[in-house]
PDB file of C-alpha atoms in Angstrom:
ATOM      1  CA  UNK K   1       1.561  18.262 -46.931  1.00 51.00           C
ATOM      2  CA  UNK K   2       0.065  15.939 -44.366  1.00 55.00           C
ATOM      3  CA  UNK K   3       0.475  16.925 -40.714  1.00 56.00           C
ATOM      4  CA  UNK K   4       2.769  14.703 -38.715  1.00 58.00           C
ATOM      5  CA  UNK K   5       1.083  12.168 -36.534  1.00 59.00           C
ATOM      6  CA  UNK K   6       1.721  12.540 -32.807  1.00 58.00           C
ATOM      7  CA  UNK K   7       4.008   9.842 -31.415  1.00 64.00           C
ATOM      8  CA  UNK K   8       2.226   6.722 -30.278  1.00 69.00           C
ATOM      9  CA  UNK K   9       1.715   6.532 -26.527  1.00 75.00           C
ATOM     10  CA  UNK K  10       2.814   3.342 -24.820  1.00 83.00           C
ATOM     11  CA  UNK K  11       0.121   2.487 -22.288  1.00 84.00           C
ATOM     12  CA  UNK K  12       0.438  -0.664 -20.189  1.00 89.00           C
ATOM     13  CA  UNK K  13      -2.652  -2.643 -19.215  1.00 88.00           C
ATOM     14  CA  UNK K  14      -3.349  -5.272 -16.598  1.00 87.00           C
ATOM     15  CA  UNK K  15      -6.499  -7.365 -17.122  1.00 86.00           C
ATOM     16  CA  UNK K  16      -7.479  -4.708 -19.658  1.00 88.00           C
ATOM     17  CA  UNK K  17      -7.263  -1.923 -17.057  1.00 91.00           C
ATOM     18  CA  UNK K  18      -4.663   0.762 -17.894  1.00 88.00           C
ATOM     19  CA  UNK K  19      -1.758   1.279 -15.520  1.00 92.00           C
ATOM     20  CA  UNK K  20      -1.322   4.991 -14.802  1.00 92.00           C
ATOM     21  CA  UNK K  21       1.248   6.903 -16.817  1.00 93.00           C
ATOM     22  CA  UNK K  22       2.918   5.924 -20.061  1.00 94.00           C
ATOM     23  CA  UNK K  23       6.147   4.148 -20.876  1.00 95.00           C
ATOM     24  CA  UNK K  24       8.656   6.787 -21.964  1.00 96.00           C
ATOM     25  CA  UNK K  25      11.702   6.684 -24.173  1.00 94.00           C
ATOM     26  CA  UNK K  26      14.532   4.946 -22.235  1.00 95.00           C
ATOM     27  CA  UNK K  27      16.514   8.197 -22.183  1.00 96.00           C
ATOM     28  CA  UNK K  28      13.891   9.550 -19.774  1.00 96.00           C
ATOM     29  CA  UNK K  29      13.770   6.601 -17.395  1.00 98.00           C
ATOM     30  CA  UNK K  30      14.608   7.095 -13.720  1.00 98.00           C
ATOM     31  CA  UNK K  31      15.880   4.909 -10.886  1.00 97.00           C
ATOM     32  CA  UNK K  32      13.306   4.337  -8.156  1.00 98.00           C
ATOM     33  CA  UNK K  33      14.643   1.355  -6.199  1.00 98.00           C
ATOM     34  CA  UNK K  34      15.629   1.945  -2.585  1.00 97.00           C
ATOM     35  CA  UNK K  35      18.222  -0.817  -2.434  1.00 94.00           C
ATOM     36  CA  UNK K  36      20.000  -0.205   0.855  1.00 91.00           C
ATOM     37  CA  UNK K  37      17.696   1.226   3.513  1.00 92.00           C
ATOM     38  CA  UNK K  38      19.538   2.275   6.675  1.00 91.00           C
ATOM     39  CA  UNK K  39      20.093  -0.484   9.213  1.00 85.00           C
ATOM     40  CA  UNK K  40      20.424   1.731  12.268  1.00 84.00           C
ATOM     41  CA  UNK K  41      17.822   4.466  11.989  1.00 85.00           C
ATOM     42  CA  UNK K  42      14.998   6.121  10.072  1.00 96.00           C
ATOM     43  CA  UNK K  43      15.091   7.239   6.471  1.00 97.00           C
ATOM     44  CA  UNK K  44      16.210  10.753   5.642  1.00 97.00           C
ATOM     45  CA  UNK K  45      13.203  11.495   3.475  1.00 98.00           C
ATOM     46  CA  UNK K  46      14.354  14.940   2.348  1.00 97.00           C
ATOM     47  CA  UNK K  47      17.610  13.460   1.088  1.00 97.00           C
ATOM     48  CA  UNK K  48      15.834  10.488  -0.478  1.00 97.00           C
ATOM     49  CA  UNK K  49      13.460  12.617  -2.564  1.00 98.00           C
ATOM     50  CA  UNK K  50      15.481  15.818  -2.789  1.00 97.00           C
ATOM     51  CA  UNK K  51      12.658  17.888  -1.308  1.00 98.00           C
ATOM     52  CA  UNK K  52      10.086  18.062   1.483  1.00 98.00           C
ATOM     53  CA  UNK K  53       6.574  16.997   0.473  1.00 98.00           C
ATOM     54  CA  UNK K  54       3.620  15.051   1.909  1.00 98.00           C
ATOM     55  CA  UNK K  55       4.489  11.342   2.023  1.00 99.00           C
ATOM     56  CA  UNK K  56       2.181   8.523   0.879  1.00 99.00           C
ATOM     57  CA  UNK K  57       3.181   5.067   2.146  1.00 99.00           C
ATOM     58  CA  UNK K  58       1.937   1.739   0.772  1.00 99.00           C
ATOM     59  CA  UNK K  59       2.647  -1.204   3.068  1.00 99.00           C
ATOM     60  CA  UNK K  60       2.647  -4.449   1.095  1.00 97.00           C
ATOM     61  CA  UNK K  61       2.493  -2.556  -2.188  1.00 97.00           C
ATOM     62  CA  UNK K  62       2.651  -5.603  -4.470  1.00 94.00           C
ATOM     63  CA  UNK K  63       3.398  -4.664  -8.076  1.00 95.00           C
ATOM     64  CA  UNK K  64       2.909  -0.990  -7.248  1.00 96.00           C
ATOM     65  CA  UNK K  65      -0.271  -0.349  -9.194  1.00 96.00           C
ATOM     66  CA  UNK K  66      -1.946   1.925  -6.637  1.00 98.00           C
ATOM     67  CA  UNK K  67       1.175   3.848  -5.689  1.00 98.00           C
ATOM     68  CA  UNK K  68       2.151   4.431  -9.335  1.00 98.00           C
ATOM     69  CA  UNK K  69      -1.240   5.959 -10.022  1.00 97.00           C
ATOM     70  CA  UNK K  70      -0.968   8.206  -7.000  1.00 98.00           C
ATOM     71  CA  UNK K  71       2.549   9.310  -7.984  1.00 98.00           C
ATOM     72  CA  UNK K  72       1.441  10.109 -11.547  1.00 98.00           C
ATOM     73  CA  UNK K  73      -1.638  12.066 -10.531  1.00 97.00           C
ATOM     74  CA  UNK K  74      -0.179  13.703  -7.415  1.00 98.00           C
ATOM     75  CA  UNK K  75       3.273  14.990  -8.364  1.00 98.00           C
ATOM     76  CA  UNK K  76       3.237  17.258  -5.313  1.00 98.00           C
ATOM     77  CA  UNK K  77       3.360  14.165  -3.044  1.00 99.00           C
ATOM     78  CA  UNK K  78       6.224  11.756  -2.441  1.00 99.00           C
ATOM     79  CA  UNK K  79       5.543   8.013  -2.368  1.00 99.00           C
ATOM     80  CA  UNK K  80       7.175   5.063  -0.635  1.00 99.00           C
ATOM     81  CA  UNK K  81       6.165   1.465  -1.317  1.00 98.00           C
ATOM     82  CA  UNK K  82       7.416  -1.642   0.449  1.00 98.00           C
ATOM     83  CA  UNK K  83       6.851  -5.357   0.036  1.00 97.00           C
ATOM     84  CA  UNK K  84       8.650  -8.409   1.356  1.00 96.00           C
ATOM     85  CA  UNK K  85       8.587 -10.150  -2.059  1.00 95.00           C
ATOM     86  CA  UNK K  86      11.478  -9.116  -4.355  1.00 96.00           C
ATOM     87  CA  UNK K  87       9.642 -10.231  -7.515  1.00 95.00           C
ATOM     88  CA  UNK K  88       6.760  -7.783  -7.059  1.00 95.00           C
ATOM     89  CA  UNK K  89       9.127  -4.945  -6.188  1.00 97.00           C
ATOM     90  CA  UNK K  90      10.957  -5.621  -9.450  1.00 96.00           C
ATOM     91  CA  UNK K  91       7.661  -5.134 -11.286  1.00 95.00           C
ATOM     92  CA  UNK K  92       6.963  -1.947  -9.341  1.00 98.00           C
ATOM     93  CA  UNK K  93      10.375  -0.369  -9.840  1.00 98.00           C
ATOM     94  CA  UNK K  94      10.449  -1.237 -13.536  1.00 97.00           C
ATOM     95  CA  UNK K  95       7.096   0.451 -14.054  1.00 97.00           C
ATOM     96  CA  UNK K  96       8.089   3.532 -12.077  1.00 98.00           C
ATOM     97  CA  UNK K  97      11.448   3.764 -13.871  1.00 98.00           C
ATOM     98  CA  UNK K  98       9.803   3.485 -17.297  1.00 98.00           C
ATOM     99  CA  UNK K  99       7.434   6.333 -16.449  1.00 98.00           C
ATOM    100  CA  UNK K 100      10.263   8.659 -15.481  1.00 98.00           C
ATOM    101  CA  UNK K 101       8.910   9.234 -11.996  1.00 98.00           C
ATOM    102  CA  UNK K 102      11.008  11.067  -9.433  1.00 98.00           C
ATOM    103  CA  UNK K 103       8.507  11.163  -6.556  1.00 99.00           C
ATOM    104  CA  UNK K 104       8.397   7.439  -5.769  1.00 99.00           C
ATOM    105  CA  UNK K 105      10.675   4.815  -4.223  1.00 99.00           C
ATOM    106  CA  UNK K 106      10.231   1.076  -3.690  1.00 99.00           C
ATOM    107  CA  UNK K 107      12.011  -1.166  -1.196  1.00 98.00           C
ATOM    108  CA  UNK K 108      12.118  -4.875  -0.438  1.00 98.00           C
ATOM    109  CA  UNK K 109      11.281  -4.697   3.243  1.00 97.00           C
ATOM    110  CA  UNK K 110       8.599  -6.096   5.503  1.00 96.00           C
ATOM    111  CA  UNK K 111       5.858  -3.917   6.922  1.00 95.00           C
ATOM    112  CA  UNK K 112       7.062  -4.154  10.491  1.00 94.00           C
ATOM    113  CA  UNK K 113      10.580  -2.970   9.659  1.00 95.00           C
ATOM    114  CA  UNK K 114       9.179  -0.161   7.550  1.00 97.00           C
ATOM    115  CA  UNK K 115       6.875   1.118  10.274  1.00 96.00           C
ATOM    116  CA  UNK K 116       9.058   0.479  13.293  1.00 95.00           C
ATOM    117  CA  UNK K 117      12.499   1.471  12.013  1.00 96.00           C
ATOM    118  CA  UNK K 118      12.413   3.297   8.696  1.00 97.00           C
ATOM    119  CA  UNK K 119       9.547   5.788   9.040  1.00 98.00           C
ATOM    120  CA  UNK K 120      10.221   8.742  11.335  1.00 97.00           C
ATOM    121  CA  UNK K 121       7.374   9.591  13.721  1.00 97.00           C
ATOM    122  CA  UNK K 122       4.825  11.884  12.104  1.00 97.00           C
ATOM    123  CA  UNK K 123       6.395  11.518   8.657  1.00 98.00           C
ATOM    124  CA  UNK K 124       3.454  10.140   6.662  1.00 99.00           C
ATOM    125  CA  UNK K 125       0.445  12.007   5.329  1.00 99.00           C
ATOM    126  CA  UNK K 126      -1.168   8.709   4.295  1.00 99.00           C
ATOM    127  CA  UNK K 127      -0.606   5.025   5.009  1.00 99.00           C
ATOM    128  CA  UNK K 128      -2.273   2.481   2.728  1.00 99.00           C
ATOM    129  CA  UNK K 129      -2.582  -1.238   3.378  1.00 98.00           C
ATOM    130  CA  UNK K 130      -4.405  -3.166   0.653  1.00 98.00           C
ATOM    131  CA  UNK K 131      -5.218  -6.868   0.937  1.00 96.00           C
ATOM    132  CA  UNK K 132      -2.815  -7.915   3.681  1.00 96.00           C
ATOM    133  CA  UNK K 133      -2.173 -11.649   3.587  1.00 94.00           C
ATOM    134  CA  UNK K 134      -4.674 -13.442   5.879  1.00 94.00           C
ATOM    135  CA  UNK K 135      -2.483 -16.583   6.261  1.00 92.00           C
ATOM    136  CA  UNK K 136      -4.740 -19.622   6.276  1.00 90.00           C
ATOM    137  CA  UNK K 137      -2.330 -22.000   8.009  1.00 88.00           C
ATOM    138  CA  UNK K 138      -2.841 -21.799  11.798  1.00 87.00           C
ATOM    139  CA  UNK K 139       0.930 -21.993  12.253  1.00 88.00           C
ATOM    140  CA  UNK K 140       1.278 -18.721  10.313  1.00 90.00           C
ATOM    141  CA  UNK K 141      -1.373 -16.688  12.111  1.00 92.00           C
ATOM    142  CA  UNK K 142       1.419 -14.856  13.944  1.00 92.00           C
ATOM    143  CA  UNK K 143       2.521 -13.405  10.582  1.00 94.00           C
ATOM    144  CA  UNK K 144      -0.682 -11.418  10.010  1.00 96.00           C
ATOM    145  CA  UNK K 145       0.175  -7.768   9.497  1.00 97.00           C
ATOM    146  CA  UNK K 146      -2.811  -5.935  10.968  1.00 98.00           C
ATOM    147  CA  UNK K 147      -2.338  -6.281  14.695  1.00 98.00           C
ATOM    148  CA  UNK K 148      -2.817  -3.776  17.518  1.00 98.00           C
ATOM    149  CA  UNK K 149       0.963  -3.289  17.706  1.00 98.00           C
ATOM    150  CA  UNK K 150       1.160  -2.545  13.978  1.00 98.00           C
ATOM    151  CA  UNK K 151      -1.726  -0.069  14.247  1.00 98.00           C
ATOM    152  CA  UNK K 152       0.061   1.690  17.094  1.00 98.00           C
ATOM    153  CA  UNK K 153       3.106   2.055  14.820  1.00 98.00           C
ATOM    154  CA  UNK K 154       0.920   3.398  12.000  1.00 98.00           C
ATOM    155  CA  UNK K 155      -0.607   5.896  14.432  1.00 98.00           C
ATOM    156  CA  UNK K 156       2.906   7.009  15.400  1.00 97.00           C
ATOM    157  CA  UNK K 157       4.058   7.326  11.777  1.00 98.00           C
ATOM    158  CA  UNK K 158       1.168   9.553  10.683  1.00 98.00           C
ATOM    159  CA  UNK K 159       1.263  13.325  10.873  1.00 96.00           C
ATOM    160  CA  UNK K 160      -1.636  15.016  12.716  1.00 93.00           C
ATOM    161  CA  UNK K 161      -4.704  14.532  10.552  1.00 93.00           C
ATOM    162  CA  UNK K 162      -2.952  11.784   8.601  1.00 97.00           C
ATOM    163  CA  UNK K 163      -5.052   9.140   6.870  1.00 98.00           C
ATOM    164  CA  UNK K 164      -4.985   5.357   7.217  1.00 99.00           C
ATOM    165  CA  UNK K 165      -6.526   3.257   4.417  1.00 99.00           C
ATOM    166  CA  UNK K 166      -7.163  -0.477   4.590  1.00 99.00           C
ATOM    167  CA  UNK K 167      -8.840  -2.952   2.274  1.00 98.00           C
ATOM    168  CA  UNK K 168      -9.389  -6.717   2.158  1.00 97.00           C
ATOM    169  CA  UNK K 169     -11.532  -9.322   0.438  1.00 94.00           C
ATOM    170  CA  UNK K 170     -11.373 -11.652   3.448  1.00 95.00           C
ATOM    171  CA  UNK K 171     -14.532 -11.411   5.618  1.00 95.00           C
ATOM    172  CA  UNK K 172     -12.808 -12.735   8.743  1.00 96.00           C
ATOM    173  CA  UNK K 173      -9.994 -10.218   8.433  1.00 97.00           C
ATOM    174  CA  UNK K 174     -12.512  -7.427   7.867  1.00 98.00           C
ATOM    175  CA  UNK K 175     -14.444  -8.282  11.019  1.00 97.00           C
ATOM    176  CA  UNK K 176     -11.198  -8.072  12.984  1.00 98.00           C
ATOM    177  CA  UNK K 177     -10.196  -4.798  11.300  1.00 98.00           C
ATOM    178  CA  UNK K 178     -13.543  -3.217  12.119  1.00 98.00           C
ATOM    179  CA  UNK K 179     -13.107  -4.223  15.758  1.00 98.00           C
ATOM    180  CA  UNK K 180      -9.578  -2.895  16.372  1.00 98.00           C
ATOM    181  CA  UNK K 181      -8.815  -0.098  13.894  1.00 98.00           C
ATOM    182  CA  UNK K 182     -11.312   2.378  15.472  1.00 98.00           C
ATOM    183  CA  UNK K 183      -9.276   2.215  18.690  1.00 97.00           C
ATOM    184  CA  UNK K 184      -6.489   4.119  16.892  1.00 98.00           C
ATOM    185  CA  UNK K 185      -8.285   5.955  14.068  1.00 98.00           C
ATOM    186  CA  UNK K 186     -11.618   7.670  13.470  1.00 97.00           C
ATOM    187  CA  UNK K 187     -12.562   4.892  11.108  1.00 97.00           C
ATOM    188  CA  UNK K 188     -15.278   4.859   8.450  1.00 97.00           C
ATOM    189  CA  UNK K 189     -16.277   1.961   6.237  1.00 97.00           C
ATOM    190  CA  UNK K 190     -16.532   2.829   2.558  1.00 96.00           C
ATOM    191  CA  UNK K 191     -19.454   1.395   0.636  1.00 94.00           C
ATOM    192  CA  UNK K 192     -18.520   0.897  -3.001  1.00 94.00           C
ATOM    193  CA  UNK K 193     -15.325   1.330  -4.986  1.00 95.00           C
ATOM    194  CA  UNK K 194     -12.813   4.126  -4.588  1.00 96.00           C
ATOM    195  CA  UNK K 195     -13.850   6.933  -6.969  1.00 94.00           C
ATOM    196  CA  UNK K 196     -10.357   7.270  -8.448  1.00 94.00           C
ATOM    197  CA  UNK K 197     -10.246   3.579  -9.464  1.00 95.00           C
ATOM    198  CA  UNK K 198     -13.696   2.109 -10.112  1.00 94.00           C
ATOM    199  CA  UNK K 199     -12.153  -1.048 -11.622  1.00 95.00           C
ATOM    200  CA  UNK K 200      -9.781  -1.494  -8.697  1.00 95.00           C
ATOM    201  CA  UNK K 201      -6.845   0.269  -7.078  1.00 96.00           C
ATOM    202  CA  UNK K 202      -4.750  -2.892  -6.940  1.00 96.00           C
ATOM    203  CA  UNK K 203      -4.154  -6.057  -8.931  1.00 94.00           C
ATOM    204  CA  UNK K 204      -5.845  -8.094  -6.204  1.00 93.00           C
ATOM    205  CA  UNK K 205      -8.910  -5.844  -6.151  1.00 96.00           C
ATOM    206  CA  UNK K 206      -9.268  -6.059  -9.942  1.00 95.00           C
ATOM    207  CA  UNK K 207      -9.273  -9.853  -9.740  1.00 92.00           C
ATOM    208  CA  UNK K 208     -11.820  -9.898  -6.908  1.00 91.00           C
ATOM    209  CA  UNK K 209     -14.155  -7.491  -8.701  1.00 93.00           C
ATOM    210  CA  UNK K 210     -13.893  -9.450 -11.955  1.00 90.00           C
ATOM    211  CA  UNK K 211     -15.053 -12.523 -10.070  1.00 88.00           C
ATOM    212  CA  UNK K 212     -17.897 -10.714  -8.343  1.00 89.00           C
ATOM    213  CA  UNK K 213     -16.402 -11.083  -4.867  1.00 89.00           C
ATOM    214  CA  UNK K 214     -17.013  -8.556  -2.088  1.00 93.00           C
ATOM    215  CA  UNK K 215     -14.214  -6.125  -1.261  1.00 96.00           C
ATOM    216  CA  UNK K 216     -14.225  -4.365   2.104  1.00 98.00           C
ATOM    217  CA  UNK K 217     -12.774  -0.865   2.357  1.00 98.00           C
ATOM    218  CA  UNK K 218     -12.290   1.749   5.032  1.00 98.00           C
ATOM    219  CA  UNK K 219     -10.234   4.756   6.055  1.00 98.00           C
ATOM    220  CA  UNK K 220      -9.753   7.067   8.993  1.00 98.00           C
ATOM    221  CA  UNK K 221      -7.625   9.774  10.540  1.00 98.00           C
ATOM    222  CA  UNK K 222      -5.253   9.161  13.418  1.00 96.00           C
ATOM    223  CA  UNK K 223      -6.976   9.899  16.726  1.00 95.00           C
ATOM    224  CA  UNK K 224      -5.634  13.166  18.099  1.00 92.00           C
ATOM    225  CA  UNK K 225      -6.798  12.323  21.625  1.00 94.00           C
ATOM    226  CA  UNK K 226      -4.531   9.266  21.720  1.00 94.00           C
ATOM    227  CA  UNK K 227      -0.907   9.830  22.683  1.00 94.00           C
ATOM    228  CA  UNK K 228       1.803   7.578  21.311  1.00 93.00           C
ATOM    229  CA  UNK K 229       2.384   6.101  24.767  1.00 95.00           C
ATOM    230  CA  UNK K 230      -1.322   5.448  25.222  1.00 96.00           C
ATOM    231  CA  UNK K 231      -1.481   3.804  21.781  1.00 96.00           C
ATOM    232  CA  UNK K 232       1.262   1.382  22.810  1.00 96.00           C
ATOM    233  CA  UNK K 233      -0.497   0.562  26.075  1.00 96.00           C
ATOM    234  CA  UNK K 234      -3.783   0.043  24.244  1.00 96.00           C
ATOM    235  CA  UNK K 235      -2.118  -2.274  21.741  1.00 97.00           C
ATOM    236  CA  UNK K 236      -0.907  -4.483  24.570  1.00 97.00           C
ATOM    237  CA  UNK K 237      -4.469  -4.886  25.849  1.00 97.00           C
ATOM    238  CA  UNK K 238      -6.252  -5.598  22.556  1.00 98.00           C
ATOM    239  CA  UNK K 239      -6.694  -9.099  21.110  1.00 96.00           C
ATOM    240  CA  UNK K 240      -4.385 -10.423  18.369  1.00 95.00           C
ATOM    241  CA  UNK K 241      -5.759 -11.243  14.898  1.00 96.00           C
ATOM    242  CA  UNK K 242      -6.901 -14.771  15.637  1.00 93.00           C
ATOM    243  CA  UNK K 243      -9.777 -15.424  13.255  1.00 92.00           C
ATOM    244  CA  UNK K 244     -10.912 -18.025  10.747  1.00 89.00           C
ATOM    245  CA  UNK K 245      -9.556 -16.889   7.374  1.00 87.00           C
ATOM    246  CA  UNK K 246     -11.658 -19.531   5.554  1.00 84.00           C
ATOM    247  CA  UNK K 247      -9.345 -21.738   3.513  1.00 79.00           C
ATOM    248  CA  UNK K 248     -11.865 -21.851   0.698  1.00 75.00           C
ATOM    249  CA  UNK K 249     -10.685 -18.354  -0.251  1.00 74.00           C
ATOM    250  CA  UNK K 250      -7.129 -19.484  -1.010  1.00 75.00           C
ATOM    251  CA  UNK K 251      -7.974 -19.871  -4.696  1.00 73.00           C
ATOM    252  CA  UNK K 252      -7.884 -16.091  -5.082  1.00 68.00           C
ATOM    253  CA  UNK K 253      -4.288 -16.022  -3.850  1.00 72.00           C
ATOM    254  CA  UNK K 254      -3.352 -18.506  -6.565  1.00 67.00           C
ATOM    255  CA  UNK K 255      -5.179 -16.501  -9.228  1.00 66.00           C
ATOM    256  CA  UNK K 256      -3.399 -13.336  -8.150  1.00 70.00           C
ATOM    257  CA  UNK K 257      -0.058 -15.042  -8.731  1.00 68.00           C
ATOM    258  CA  UNK K 258      -0.793 -16.575 -12.124  1.00 63.00           C
ATOM    259  CA  UNK K 259      -3.491 -14.567 -13.911  1.00 60.00           C
ATOM    260  CA  UNK K 260      -2.474 -11.871 -16.321  1.00 51.00           C
ATOM    261  CA  UNK K 261       1.207 -12.793 -16.334  1.00 47.00           C
TER     262      UNK K 261
END
């Protein structure tokens, strides 16, 4: 009598790179969309996840690739992803639902609302911000996410010793990040890929690496010698993100939208 074959695993790939976890039988799917975040105060994280655990936040999470991997491999952490684009959040929630995850939630919300209103002070163990939009049109420069005021909010949202991660493939943005982020965090530039994802943590990073483009990475802990009030005052004195984003790089934005669909 031949032994029964183990059931076939359903592994999803993006540009040939596996997405963490496997697609389960629909009877084991979960619901991971945060559809109605509170309008008048911060999230009740213990009620949202049904427990108290270290929180990993991904601001501008896109299709959720990084956060899904973290949720799969770190079940002892809770995860919250947010993006202003409903279409990418639909991708993210579908993937999380199909993997039966209970330690992750996704919301259609902009980064400012997430940091300023929804995250309680000191709630996050980690905040990740991968490939924030550089906005090439001068009229949209005001929409750039990484500003001194945003960094002050990230500093407020992190628990003592909490980690801030940032990554971009835009040289102008990186020069600005290197100038302002160390005012709020003990910041260190990372040379080379993240060890947990040598082919890329995010969809955007995979595309950039496939095309041989440089990707700039760094992380740091929230400065303990900087009070929340001092962080706000510092943010008011630092320059805004006015830099040349180099319009020649816009092609990568187009490729991110259309490749691999």
